[in-house]
Every structure is written in structure tokens, then in C-alpha cells.
Tab-separated table of N, CA and C and ligand atoms in Angstrom:
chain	number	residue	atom	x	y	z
A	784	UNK	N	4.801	-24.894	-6.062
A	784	UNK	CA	5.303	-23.918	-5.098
A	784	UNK	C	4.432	-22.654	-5.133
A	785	UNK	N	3.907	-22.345	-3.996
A	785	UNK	CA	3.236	-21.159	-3.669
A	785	UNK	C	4.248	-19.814	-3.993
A	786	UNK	N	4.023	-18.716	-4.828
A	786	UNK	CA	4.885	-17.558	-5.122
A	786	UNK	C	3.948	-16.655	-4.452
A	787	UNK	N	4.596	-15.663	-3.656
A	787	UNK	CA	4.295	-14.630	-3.071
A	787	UNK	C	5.180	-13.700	-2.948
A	788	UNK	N	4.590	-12.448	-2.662
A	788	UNK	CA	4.395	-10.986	-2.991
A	788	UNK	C	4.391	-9.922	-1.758
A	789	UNK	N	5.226	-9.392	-1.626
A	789	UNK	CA	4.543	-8.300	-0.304
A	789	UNK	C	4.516	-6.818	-1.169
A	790	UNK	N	3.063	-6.432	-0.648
A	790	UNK	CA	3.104	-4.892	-1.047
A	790	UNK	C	2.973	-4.229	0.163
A	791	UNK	N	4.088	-3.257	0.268
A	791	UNK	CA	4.170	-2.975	1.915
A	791	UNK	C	3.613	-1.116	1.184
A	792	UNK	N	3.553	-0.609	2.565
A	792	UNK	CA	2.697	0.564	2.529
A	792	UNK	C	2.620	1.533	3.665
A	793	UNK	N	2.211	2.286	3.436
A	793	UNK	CA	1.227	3.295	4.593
A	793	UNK	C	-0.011	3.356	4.838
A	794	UNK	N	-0.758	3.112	3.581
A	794	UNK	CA	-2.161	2.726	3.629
A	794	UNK	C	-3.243	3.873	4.351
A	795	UNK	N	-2.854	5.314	4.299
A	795	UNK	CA	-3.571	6.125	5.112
A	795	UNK	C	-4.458	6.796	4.476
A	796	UNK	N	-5.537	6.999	3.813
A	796	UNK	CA	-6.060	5.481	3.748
A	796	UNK	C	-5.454	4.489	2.503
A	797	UNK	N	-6.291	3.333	2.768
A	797	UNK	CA	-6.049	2.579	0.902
A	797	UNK	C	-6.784	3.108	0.391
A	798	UNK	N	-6.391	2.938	-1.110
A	798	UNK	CA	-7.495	4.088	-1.988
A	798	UNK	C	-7.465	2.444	-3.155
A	799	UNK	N	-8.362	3.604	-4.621
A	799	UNK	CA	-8.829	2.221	-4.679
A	799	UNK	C	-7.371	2.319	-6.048
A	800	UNK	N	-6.392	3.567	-6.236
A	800	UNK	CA	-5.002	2.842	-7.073
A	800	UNK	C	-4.267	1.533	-5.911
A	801	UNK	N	-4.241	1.848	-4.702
A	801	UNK	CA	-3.687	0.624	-4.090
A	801	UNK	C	-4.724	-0.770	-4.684
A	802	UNK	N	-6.203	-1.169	-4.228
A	802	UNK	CA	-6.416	-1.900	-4.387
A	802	UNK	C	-6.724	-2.491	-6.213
A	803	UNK	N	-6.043	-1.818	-6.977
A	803	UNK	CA	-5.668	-2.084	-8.717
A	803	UNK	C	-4.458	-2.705	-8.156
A	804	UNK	N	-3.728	-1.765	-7.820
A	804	UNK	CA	-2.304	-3.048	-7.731
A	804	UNK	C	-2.354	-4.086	-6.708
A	805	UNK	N	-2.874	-4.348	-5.511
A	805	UNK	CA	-3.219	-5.613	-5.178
A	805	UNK	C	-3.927	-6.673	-6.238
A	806	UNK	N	-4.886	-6.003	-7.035
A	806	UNK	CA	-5.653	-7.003	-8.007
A	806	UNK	C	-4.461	-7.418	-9.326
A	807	UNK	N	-3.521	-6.796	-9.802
A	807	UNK	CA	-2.759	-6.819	-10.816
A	807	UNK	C	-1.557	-7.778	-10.467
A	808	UNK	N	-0.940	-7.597	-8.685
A	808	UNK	CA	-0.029	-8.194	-8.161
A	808	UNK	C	-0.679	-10.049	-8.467
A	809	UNK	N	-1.821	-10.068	-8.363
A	809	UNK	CA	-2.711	-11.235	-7.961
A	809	UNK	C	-2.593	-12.239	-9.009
A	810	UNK	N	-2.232	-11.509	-10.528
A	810	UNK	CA	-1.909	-11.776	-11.909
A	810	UNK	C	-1.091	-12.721	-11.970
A	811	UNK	N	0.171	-11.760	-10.802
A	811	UNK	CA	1.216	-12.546	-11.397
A	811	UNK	C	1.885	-13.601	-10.200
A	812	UNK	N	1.327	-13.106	-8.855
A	812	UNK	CA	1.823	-14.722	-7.848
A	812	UNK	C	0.261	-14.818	-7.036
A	813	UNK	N	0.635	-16.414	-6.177
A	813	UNK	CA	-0.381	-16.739	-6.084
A	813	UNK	C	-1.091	-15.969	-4.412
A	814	UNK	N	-0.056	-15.148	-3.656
A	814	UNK	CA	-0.409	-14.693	-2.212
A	814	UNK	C	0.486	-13.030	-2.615
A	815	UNK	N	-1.137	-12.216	-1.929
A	815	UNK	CA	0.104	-10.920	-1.554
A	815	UNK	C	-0.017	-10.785	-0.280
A	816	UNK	N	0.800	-10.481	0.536
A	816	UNK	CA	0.952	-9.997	1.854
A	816	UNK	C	1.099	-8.318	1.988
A	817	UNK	N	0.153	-7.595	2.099
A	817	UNK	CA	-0.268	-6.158	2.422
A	817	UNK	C	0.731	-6.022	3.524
A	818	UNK	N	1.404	-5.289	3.690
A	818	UNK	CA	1.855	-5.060	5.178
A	818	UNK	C	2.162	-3.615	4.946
A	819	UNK	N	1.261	-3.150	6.130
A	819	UNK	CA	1.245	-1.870	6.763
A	819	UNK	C	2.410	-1.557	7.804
A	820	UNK	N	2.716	-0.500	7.583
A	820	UNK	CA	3.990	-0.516	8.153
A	820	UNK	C	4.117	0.453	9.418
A	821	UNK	N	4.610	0.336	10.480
A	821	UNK	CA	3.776	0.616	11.735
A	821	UNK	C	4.715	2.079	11.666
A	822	UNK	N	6.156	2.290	11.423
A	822	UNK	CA	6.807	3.549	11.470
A	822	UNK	C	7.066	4.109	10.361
A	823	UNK	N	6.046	4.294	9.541
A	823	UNK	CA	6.855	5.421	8.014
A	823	UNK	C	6.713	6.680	8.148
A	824	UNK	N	7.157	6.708	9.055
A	824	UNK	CA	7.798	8.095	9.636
A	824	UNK	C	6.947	9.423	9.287
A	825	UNK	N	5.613	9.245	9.568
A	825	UNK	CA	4.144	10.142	8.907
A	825	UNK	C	3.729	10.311	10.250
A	826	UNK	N	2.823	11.017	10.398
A	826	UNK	CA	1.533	11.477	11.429
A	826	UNK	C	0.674	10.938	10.868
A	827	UNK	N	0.477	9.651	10.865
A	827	UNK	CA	-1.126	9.228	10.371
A	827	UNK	C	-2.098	9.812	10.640
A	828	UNK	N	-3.143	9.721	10.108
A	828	UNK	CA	-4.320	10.379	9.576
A	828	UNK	C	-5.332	9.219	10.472
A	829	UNK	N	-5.020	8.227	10.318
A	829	UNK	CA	-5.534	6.535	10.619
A	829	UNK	C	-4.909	6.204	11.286
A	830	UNK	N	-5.145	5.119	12.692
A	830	UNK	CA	-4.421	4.642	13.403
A	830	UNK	C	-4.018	3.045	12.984
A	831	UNK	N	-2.939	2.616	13.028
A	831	UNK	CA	-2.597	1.284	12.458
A	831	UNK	C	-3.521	0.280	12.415
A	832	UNK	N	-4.467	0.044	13.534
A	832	UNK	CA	-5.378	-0.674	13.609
A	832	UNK	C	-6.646	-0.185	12.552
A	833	UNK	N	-7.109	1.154	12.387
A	833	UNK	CA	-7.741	1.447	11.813
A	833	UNK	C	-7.567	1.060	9.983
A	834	UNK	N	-6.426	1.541	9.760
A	834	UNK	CA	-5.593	0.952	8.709
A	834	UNK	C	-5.994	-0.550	8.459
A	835	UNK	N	-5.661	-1.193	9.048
A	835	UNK	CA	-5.602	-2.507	8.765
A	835	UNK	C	-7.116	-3.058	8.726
A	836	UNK	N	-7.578	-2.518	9.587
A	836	UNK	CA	-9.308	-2.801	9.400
A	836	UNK	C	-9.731	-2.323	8.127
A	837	UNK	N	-9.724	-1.058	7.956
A	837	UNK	CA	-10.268	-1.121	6.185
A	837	UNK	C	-9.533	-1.397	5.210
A	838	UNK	N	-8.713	-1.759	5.346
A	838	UNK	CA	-7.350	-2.951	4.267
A	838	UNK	C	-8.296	-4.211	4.247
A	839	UNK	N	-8.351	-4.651	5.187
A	839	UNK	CA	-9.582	-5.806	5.438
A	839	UNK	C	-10.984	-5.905	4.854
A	840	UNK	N	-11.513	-4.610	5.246
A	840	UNK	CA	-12.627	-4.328	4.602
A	840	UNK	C	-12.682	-4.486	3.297
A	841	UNK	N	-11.980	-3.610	2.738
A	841	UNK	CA	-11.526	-3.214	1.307
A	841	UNK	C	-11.221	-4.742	0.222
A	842	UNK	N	-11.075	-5.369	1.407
A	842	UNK	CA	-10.439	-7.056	0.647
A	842	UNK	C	-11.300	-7.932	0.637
A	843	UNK	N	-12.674	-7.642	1.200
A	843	UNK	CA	-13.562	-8.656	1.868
A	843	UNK	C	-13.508	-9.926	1.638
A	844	UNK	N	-12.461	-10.581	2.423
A	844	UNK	CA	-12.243	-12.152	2.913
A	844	UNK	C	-11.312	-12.596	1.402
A	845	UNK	N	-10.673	-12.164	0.476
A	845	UNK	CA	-9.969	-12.442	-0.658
A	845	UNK	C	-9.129	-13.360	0.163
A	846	UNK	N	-9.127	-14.385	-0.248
A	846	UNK	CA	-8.287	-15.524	0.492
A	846	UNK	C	-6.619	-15.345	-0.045
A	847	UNK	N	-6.891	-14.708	-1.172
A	847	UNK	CA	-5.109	-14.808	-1.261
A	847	UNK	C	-4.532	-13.521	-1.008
A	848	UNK	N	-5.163	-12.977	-0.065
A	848	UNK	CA	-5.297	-11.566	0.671
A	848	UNK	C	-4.270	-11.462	1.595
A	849	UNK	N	-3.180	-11.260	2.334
A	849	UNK	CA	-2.844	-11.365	3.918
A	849	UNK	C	-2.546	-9.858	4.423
A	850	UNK	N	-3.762	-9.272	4.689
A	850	UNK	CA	-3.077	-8.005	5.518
A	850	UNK	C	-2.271	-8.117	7.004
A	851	UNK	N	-1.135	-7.371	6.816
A	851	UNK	CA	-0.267	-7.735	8.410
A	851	UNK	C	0.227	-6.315	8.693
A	852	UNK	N	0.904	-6.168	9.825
A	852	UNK	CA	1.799	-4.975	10.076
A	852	UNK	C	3.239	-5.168	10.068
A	853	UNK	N	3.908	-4.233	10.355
A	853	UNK	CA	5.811	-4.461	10.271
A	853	UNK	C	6.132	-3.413	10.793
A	854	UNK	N	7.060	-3.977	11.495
A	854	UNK	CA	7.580	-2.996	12.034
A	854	UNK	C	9.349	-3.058	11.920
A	855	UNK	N	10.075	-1.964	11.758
A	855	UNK	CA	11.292	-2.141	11.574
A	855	UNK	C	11.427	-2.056	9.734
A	856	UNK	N	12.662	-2.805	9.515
A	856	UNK	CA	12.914	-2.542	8.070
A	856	UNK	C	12.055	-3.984	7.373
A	857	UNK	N	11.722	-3.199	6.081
A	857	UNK	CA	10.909	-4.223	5.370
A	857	UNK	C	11.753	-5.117	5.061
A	858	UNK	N	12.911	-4.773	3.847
A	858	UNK	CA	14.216	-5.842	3.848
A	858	UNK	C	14.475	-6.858	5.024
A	859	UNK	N	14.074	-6.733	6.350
A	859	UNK	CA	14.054	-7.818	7.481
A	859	UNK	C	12.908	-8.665	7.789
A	860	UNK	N	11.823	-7.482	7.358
A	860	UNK	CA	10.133	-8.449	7.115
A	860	UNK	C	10.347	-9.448	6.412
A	861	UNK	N	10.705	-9.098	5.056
A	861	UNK	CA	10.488	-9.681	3.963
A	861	UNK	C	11.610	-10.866	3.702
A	862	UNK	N	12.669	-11.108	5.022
A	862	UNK	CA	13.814	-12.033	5.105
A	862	UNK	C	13.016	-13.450	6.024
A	863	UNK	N	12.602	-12.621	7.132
A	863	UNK	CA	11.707	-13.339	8.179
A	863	UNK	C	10.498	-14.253	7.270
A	864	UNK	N	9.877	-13.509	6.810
A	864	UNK	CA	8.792	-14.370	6.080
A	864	UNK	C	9.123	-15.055	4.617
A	865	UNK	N	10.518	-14.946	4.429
A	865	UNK	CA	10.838	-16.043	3.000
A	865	UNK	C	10.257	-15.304	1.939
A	866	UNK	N	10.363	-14.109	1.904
A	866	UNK	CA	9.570	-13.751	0.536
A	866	UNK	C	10.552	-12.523	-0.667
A	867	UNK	N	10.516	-12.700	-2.053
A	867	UNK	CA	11.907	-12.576	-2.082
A	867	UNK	C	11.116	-11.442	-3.566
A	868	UNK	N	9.687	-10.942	-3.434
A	868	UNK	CA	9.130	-10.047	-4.583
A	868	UNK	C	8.779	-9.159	-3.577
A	869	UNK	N	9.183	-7.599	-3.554
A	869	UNK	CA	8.257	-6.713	-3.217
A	869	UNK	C	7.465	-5.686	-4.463
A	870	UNK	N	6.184	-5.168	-4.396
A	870	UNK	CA	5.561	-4.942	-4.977
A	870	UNK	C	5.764	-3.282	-4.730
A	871	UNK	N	5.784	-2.534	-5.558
A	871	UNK	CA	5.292	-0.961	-5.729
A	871	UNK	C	4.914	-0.326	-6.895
A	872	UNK	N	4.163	0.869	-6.393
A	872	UNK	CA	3.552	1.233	-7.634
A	872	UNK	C	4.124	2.441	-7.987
A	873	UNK	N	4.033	2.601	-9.697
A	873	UNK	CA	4.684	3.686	-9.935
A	873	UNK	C	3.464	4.665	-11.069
A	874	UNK	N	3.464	5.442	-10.004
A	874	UNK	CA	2.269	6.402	-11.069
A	874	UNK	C	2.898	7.160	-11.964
A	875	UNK	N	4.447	8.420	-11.559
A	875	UNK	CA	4.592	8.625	-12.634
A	875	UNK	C	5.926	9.376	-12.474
A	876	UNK	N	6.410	10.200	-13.131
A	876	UNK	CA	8.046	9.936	-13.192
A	876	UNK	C	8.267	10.588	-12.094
A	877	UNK	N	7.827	11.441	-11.091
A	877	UNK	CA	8.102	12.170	-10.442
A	877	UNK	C	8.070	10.477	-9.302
A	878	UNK	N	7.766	9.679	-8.957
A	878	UNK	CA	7.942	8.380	-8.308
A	878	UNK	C	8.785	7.835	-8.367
A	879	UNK	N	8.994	7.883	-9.460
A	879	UNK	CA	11.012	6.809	-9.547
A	879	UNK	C	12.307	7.252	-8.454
A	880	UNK	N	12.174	8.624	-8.320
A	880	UNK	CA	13.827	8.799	-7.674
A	880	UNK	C	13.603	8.175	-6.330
A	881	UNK	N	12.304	8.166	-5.626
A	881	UNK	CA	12.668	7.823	-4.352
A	881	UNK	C	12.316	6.420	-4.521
A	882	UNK	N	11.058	5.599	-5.682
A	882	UNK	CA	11.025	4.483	-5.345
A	882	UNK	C	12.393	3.091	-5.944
A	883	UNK	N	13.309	4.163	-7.036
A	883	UNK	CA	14.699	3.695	-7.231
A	883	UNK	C	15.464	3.650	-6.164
A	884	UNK	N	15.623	4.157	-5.165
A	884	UNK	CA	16.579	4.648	-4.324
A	884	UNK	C	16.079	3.712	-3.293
A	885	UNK	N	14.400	3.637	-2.763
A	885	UNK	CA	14.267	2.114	-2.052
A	885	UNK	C	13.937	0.855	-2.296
A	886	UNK	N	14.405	0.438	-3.802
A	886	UNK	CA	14.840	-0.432	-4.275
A	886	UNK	C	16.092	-0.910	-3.903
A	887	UNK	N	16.765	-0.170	-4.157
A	887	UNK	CA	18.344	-0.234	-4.433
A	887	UNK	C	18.776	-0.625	-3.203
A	888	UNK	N	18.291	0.346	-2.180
A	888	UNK	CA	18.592	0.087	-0.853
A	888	UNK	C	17.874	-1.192	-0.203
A	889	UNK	N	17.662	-1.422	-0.387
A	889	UNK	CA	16.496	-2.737	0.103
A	889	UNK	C	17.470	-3.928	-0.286
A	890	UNK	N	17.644	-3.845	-2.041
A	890	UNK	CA	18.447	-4.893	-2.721
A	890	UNK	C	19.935	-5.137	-1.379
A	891	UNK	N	20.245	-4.034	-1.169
A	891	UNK	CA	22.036	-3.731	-0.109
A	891	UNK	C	21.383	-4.555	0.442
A	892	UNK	N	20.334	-4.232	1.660
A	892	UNK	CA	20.108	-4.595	2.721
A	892	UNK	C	19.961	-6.453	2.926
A	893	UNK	N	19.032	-6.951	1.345
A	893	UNK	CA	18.897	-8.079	1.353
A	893	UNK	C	18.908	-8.718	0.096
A	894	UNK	N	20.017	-8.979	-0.628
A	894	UNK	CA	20.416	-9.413	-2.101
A	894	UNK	C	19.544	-9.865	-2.685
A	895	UNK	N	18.541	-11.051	-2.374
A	895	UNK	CA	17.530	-11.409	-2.802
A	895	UNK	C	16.524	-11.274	-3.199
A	896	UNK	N	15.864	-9.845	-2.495
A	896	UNK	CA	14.771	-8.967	-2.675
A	896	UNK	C	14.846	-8.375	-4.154
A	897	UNK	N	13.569	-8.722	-4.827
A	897	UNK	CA	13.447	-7.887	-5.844
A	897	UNK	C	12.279	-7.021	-6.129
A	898	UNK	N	12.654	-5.495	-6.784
A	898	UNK	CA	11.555	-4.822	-6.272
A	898	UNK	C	10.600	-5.139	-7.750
A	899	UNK	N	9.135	-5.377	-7.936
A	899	UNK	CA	8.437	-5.403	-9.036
A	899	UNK	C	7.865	-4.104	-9.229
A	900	UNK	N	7.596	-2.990	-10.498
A	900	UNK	CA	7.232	-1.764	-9.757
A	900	UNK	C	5.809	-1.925	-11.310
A	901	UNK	N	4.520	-1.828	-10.770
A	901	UNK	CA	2.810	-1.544	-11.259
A	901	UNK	C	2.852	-0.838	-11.799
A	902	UNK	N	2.154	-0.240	-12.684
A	902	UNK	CA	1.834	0.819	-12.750
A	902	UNK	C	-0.081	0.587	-13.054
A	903	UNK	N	-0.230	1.650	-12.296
A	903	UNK	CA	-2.238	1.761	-11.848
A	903	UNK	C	-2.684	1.626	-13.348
A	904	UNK	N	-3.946	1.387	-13.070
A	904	UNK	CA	-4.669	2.099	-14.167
A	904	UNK	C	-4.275	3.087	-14.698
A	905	UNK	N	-5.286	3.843	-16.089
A	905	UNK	CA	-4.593	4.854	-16.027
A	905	UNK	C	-5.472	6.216	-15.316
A	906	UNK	N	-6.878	5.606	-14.880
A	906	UNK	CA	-7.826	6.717	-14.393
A	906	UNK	C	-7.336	6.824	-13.092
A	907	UNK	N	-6.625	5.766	-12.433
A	907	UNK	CA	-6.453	6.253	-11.264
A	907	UNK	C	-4.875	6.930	-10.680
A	908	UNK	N	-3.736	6.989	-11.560
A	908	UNK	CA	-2.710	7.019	-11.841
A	908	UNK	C	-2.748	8.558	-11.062
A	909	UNK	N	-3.263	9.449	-10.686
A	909	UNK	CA	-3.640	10.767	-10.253
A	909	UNK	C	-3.766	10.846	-8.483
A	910	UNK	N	-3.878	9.437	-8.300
A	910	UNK	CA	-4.440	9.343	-6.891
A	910	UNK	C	-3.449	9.415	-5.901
A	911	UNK	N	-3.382	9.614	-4.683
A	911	UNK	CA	-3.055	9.519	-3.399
A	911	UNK	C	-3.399	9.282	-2.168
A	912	UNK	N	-2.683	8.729	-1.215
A	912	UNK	CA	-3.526	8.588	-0.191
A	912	UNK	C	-3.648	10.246	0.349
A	913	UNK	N	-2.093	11.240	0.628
A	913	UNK	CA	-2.598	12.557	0.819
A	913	UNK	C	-3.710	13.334	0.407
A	914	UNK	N	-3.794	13.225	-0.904
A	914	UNK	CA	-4.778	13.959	-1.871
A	914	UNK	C	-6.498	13.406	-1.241
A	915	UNK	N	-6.346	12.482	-1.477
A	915	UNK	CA	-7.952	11.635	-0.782
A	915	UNK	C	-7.864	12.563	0.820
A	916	UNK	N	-6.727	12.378	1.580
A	916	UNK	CA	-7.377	13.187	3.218
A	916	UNK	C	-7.288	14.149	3.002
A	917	UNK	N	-6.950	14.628	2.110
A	917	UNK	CA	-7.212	16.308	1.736
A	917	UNK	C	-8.147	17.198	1.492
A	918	UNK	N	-8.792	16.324	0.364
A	918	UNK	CA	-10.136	16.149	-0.192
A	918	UNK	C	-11.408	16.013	0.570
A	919	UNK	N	-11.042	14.951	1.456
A	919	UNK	CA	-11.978	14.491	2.354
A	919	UNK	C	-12.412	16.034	3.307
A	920	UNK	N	-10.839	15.768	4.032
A	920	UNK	CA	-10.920	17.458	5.067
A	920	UNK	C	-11.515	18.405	4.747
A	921	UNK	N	-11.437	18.736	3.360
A	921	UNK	CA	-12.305	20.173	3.178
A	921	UNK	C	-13.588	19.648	2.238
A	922	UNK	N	-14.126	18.301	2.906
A	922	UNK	CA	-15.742	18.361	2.583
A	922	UNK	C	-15.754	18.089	0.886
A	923	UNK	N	-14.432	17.357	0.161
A	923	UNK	CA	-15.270	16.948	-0.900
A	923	UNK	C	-15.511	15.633	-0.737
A	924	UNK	N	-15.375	15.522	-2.488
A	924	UNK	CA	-15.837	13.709	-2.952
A	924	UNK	C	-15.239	12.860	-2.953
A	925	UNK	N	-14.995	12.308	-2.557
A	925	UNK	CA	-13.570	11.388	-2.675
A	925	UNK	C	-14.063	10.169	-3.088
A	926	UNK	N	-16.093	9.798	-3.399
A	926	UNK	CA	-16.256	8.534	-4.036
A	926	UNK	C	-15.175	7.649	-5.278
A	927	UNK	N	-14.929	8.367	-5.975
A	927	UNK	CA	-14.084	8.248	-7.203
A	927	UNK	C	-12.736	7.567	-6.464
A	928	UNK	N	-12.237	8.182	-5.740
A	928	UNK	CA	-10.892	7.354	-5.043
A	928	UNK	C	-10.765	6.753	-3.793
A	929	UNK	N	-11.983	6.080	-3.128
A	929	UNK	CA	-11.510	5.128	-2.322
A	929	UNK	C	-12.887	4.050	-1.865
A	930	UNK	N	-13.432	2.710	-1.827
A	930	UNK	CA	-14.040	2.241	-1.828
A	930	UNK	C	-15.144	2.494	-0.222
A	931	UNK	N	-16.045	2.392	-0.427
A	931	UNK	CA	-17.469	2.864	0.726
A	931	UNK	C	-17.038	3.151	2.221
A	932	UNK	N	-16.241	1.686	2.582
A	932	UNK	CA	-15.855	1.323	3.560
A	932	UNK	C	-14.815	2.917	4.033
A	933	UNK	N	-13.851	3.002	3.158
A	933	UNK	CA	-12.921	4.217	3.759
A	933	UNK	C	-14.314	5.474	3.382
A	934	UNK	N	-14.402	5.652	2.890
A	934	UNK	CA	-15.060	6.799	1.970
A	934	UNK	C	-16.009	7.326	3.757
A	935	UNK	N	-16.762	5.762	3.639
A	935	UNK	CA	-17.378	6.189	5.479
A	935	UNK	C	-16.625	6.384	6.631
A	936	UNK	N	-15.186	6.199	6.559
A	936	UNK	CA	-14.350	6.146	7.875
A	936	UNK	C	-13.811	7.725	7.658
A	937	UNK	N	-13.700	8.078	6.526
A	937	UNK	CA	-12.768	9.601	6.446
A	937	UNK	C	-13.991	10.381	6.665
A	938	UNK	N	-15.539	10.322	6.357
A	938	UNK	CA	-16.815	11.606	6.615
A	938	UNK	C	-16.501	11.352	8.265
A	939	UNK	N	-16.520	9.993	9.013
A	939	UNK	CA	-16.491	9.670	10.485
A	939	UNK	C	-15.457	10.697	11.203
A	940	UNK	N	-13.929	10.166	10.285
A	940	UNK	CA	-12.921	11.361	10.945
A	940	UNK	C	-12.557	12.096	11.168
A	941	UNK	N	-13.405	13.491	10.374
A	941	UNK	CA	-13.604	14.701	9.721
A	941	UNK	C	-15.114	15.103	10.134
A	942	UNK	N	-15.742	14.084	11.472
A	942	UNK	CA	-17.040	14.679	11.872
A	942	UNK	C	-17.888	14.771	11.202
A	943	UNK	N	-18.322	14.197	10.284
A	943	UNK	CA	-19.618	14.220	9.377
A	943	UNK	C	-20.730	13.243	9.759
B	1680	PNS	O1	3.100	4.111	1.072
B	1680	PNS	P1	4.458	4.636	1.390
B	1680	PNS	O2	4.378	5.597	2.537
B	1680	PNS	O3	5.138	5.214	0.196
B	1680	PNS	O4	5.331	3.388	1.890
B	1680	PNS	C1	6.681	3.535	2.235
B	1680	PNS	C2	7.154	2.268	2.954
B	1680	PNS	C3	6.324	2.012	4.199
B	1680	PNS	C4	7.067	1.079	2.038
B	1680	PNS	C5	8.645	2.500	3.339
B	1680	PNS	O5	8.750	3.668	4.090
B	1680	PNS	C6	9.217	1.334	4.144
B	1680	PNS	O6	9.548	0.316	3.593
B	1680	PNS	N1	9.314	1.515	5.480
B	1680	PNS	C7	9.840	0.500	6.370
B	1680	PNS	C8	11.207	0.905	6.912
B	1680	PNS	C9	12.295	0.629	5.901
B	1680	PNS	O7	12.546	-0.489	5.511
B	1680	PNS	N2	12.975	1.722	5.479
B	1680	PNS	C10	14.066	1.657	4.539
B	1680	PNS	C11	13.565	1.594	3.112
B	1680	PNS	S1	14.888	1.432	1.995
């Protein structure tokens, strides 16, 4: 039996603590399903499509890769596609209250769902996707936190 995984997200951009826990998720089943999530209620930085293209990039052709989008509640994604692990990461305590709280709620929504929660490396445990467009915006480095592919899409978005 094939075991799979969804690590759902915002992805604005992926940095490279997301792609540690895609590689760590990979450990322990045999498919993750990335899904970008079309309303998390943000002003993206990235447009969904853009998103998903360097999710792609970032994965180059990893066959047990599936980047997708979602829309609506994940607890209904994740009913629709039979998949009964969601993946999140927890950098550090200041992460738990809200990623407890959409656990919990998720569990209401769909009994079956269980949340698995990562924790990064520990060099990258610091990271964000905010912090990276932040960084980016006022002209620094952001080599250190996000792989070529974004690293060239955020100098692009920010006019460089
Ligand atoms: O990377 P993020 O922004 O922390 O991801 C949050 C995300 C997209 C996983 C979360 O907002 C989500 O699951 N959104 C889908 C809508 C939903 O199910 N909301 C109720 C969560 S209990």
C-alpha cells in the first residue's frame, strides 16, 4: 500500500525550511502531495501559479513529488483525495498555539486526519516565507534561505 502525506501551505515563496520538510516527510511515506492553498487569507507576494511553478522548480521532477492547489478547507482536500497524514512544521514554541488549534480543528472537521508536526533543521529553524520577502524587498541575501530558482523570481519581483 502506497502511504501518503499532504503538506499543505502558502508557499510565498518556498524556502528551503519547507523543502527539509518535504525531504524528511519523504522518510517516512512513500508520496507527498504539496498543496498550495489558493485562499489563506494573505495578499500574496506570488501569484498561485507562480507559487506552484517554483514548488516545481524547487522539486525538479522528484517523482514522489505532487504539487497541486486547494481550494476551500483542507480537512475536505484531504477527504476527497483519501489521505489521512497532514504534514506541518514546527520551528518553535511560538508555532504550537495556532498549529495546535489547526490540528484540533481539522481532527472536528475530519476524525481521521492526523496532523504529523517536523521540525526543520536546526540552521534553518529561523526561516520564513515573510522574513525571505522582506529581506528580498530591501535588497538583501536571501541565498541562505531559498533555492536559485525563487532567489531569481524574488530579484525579478522587486525589479532587479
Ligand atoms: O503556510 P501557512 O500559511 O501557515 O499555511 C496555512 C494553511 C494554508 C495550511 C491553512 O491556512 C489552511 O489549511 N487553509 C485552508 C483552509 C482551511 O482548511 N482552514 C481551516 C484550518 S483549521
Amino acid at each position: 500500500m502506497t502511504t501518503r502525506a499532504i503538506y499543505p501551505g502558502s508557499f510565498d515563496p518556498v524556502t528551503l525550511g519547507h523543502e527539509d520538510l518535504i525531504e524528511r516527510s519523504l522518510h517516512l511515506v512513500d508520496q507527498v502531495i504539496v498543496a498550495v492553498a489558493v485562499n489563506a487569507g494573505k495578499d500574496p507576494l506570488f501569484t498561485l501559479e507562480e507559487r506552484v511553478r517554483l514548488l516545481d522548480a524547487v522539486m525538479n521532477g522528484e517523482p514522489r513529488v505532487e504539487v497541486v492547489t486547494f481550494d476551500g478547507l483542507l480537512a475536505d482536500f484531504a477527504k476527497v483525495r483519501g489521505v489521512h497524514v497532514v504534514i506541518r512544521g514546527l520551528r518553535a514554541v511560538s508555532d504550537f498555539e495556532y498549529e495546535s488549534q489547526m490540528a484540533l480543528m481539522n481532527r472536528q472537521l475530519y476524525p481521521e486526519l492526523e496532523t504529523v508536526f517536523l521540525v526543520p533543521a536546526l540552521h534553518l529553524t529561523y526561516l520564513s516565507s515573510s522574513l525571505v520577502r522582506e529581506i528580498a524587498r530591501l535588497d538583501g541575501d536571501v541565498s541562505g534561505c531559498v533555492s536559485p530558482p525563487v532567489e531569481e523570481a524574488l530579484r525579478k519581483k522587486y525589479g532587479r
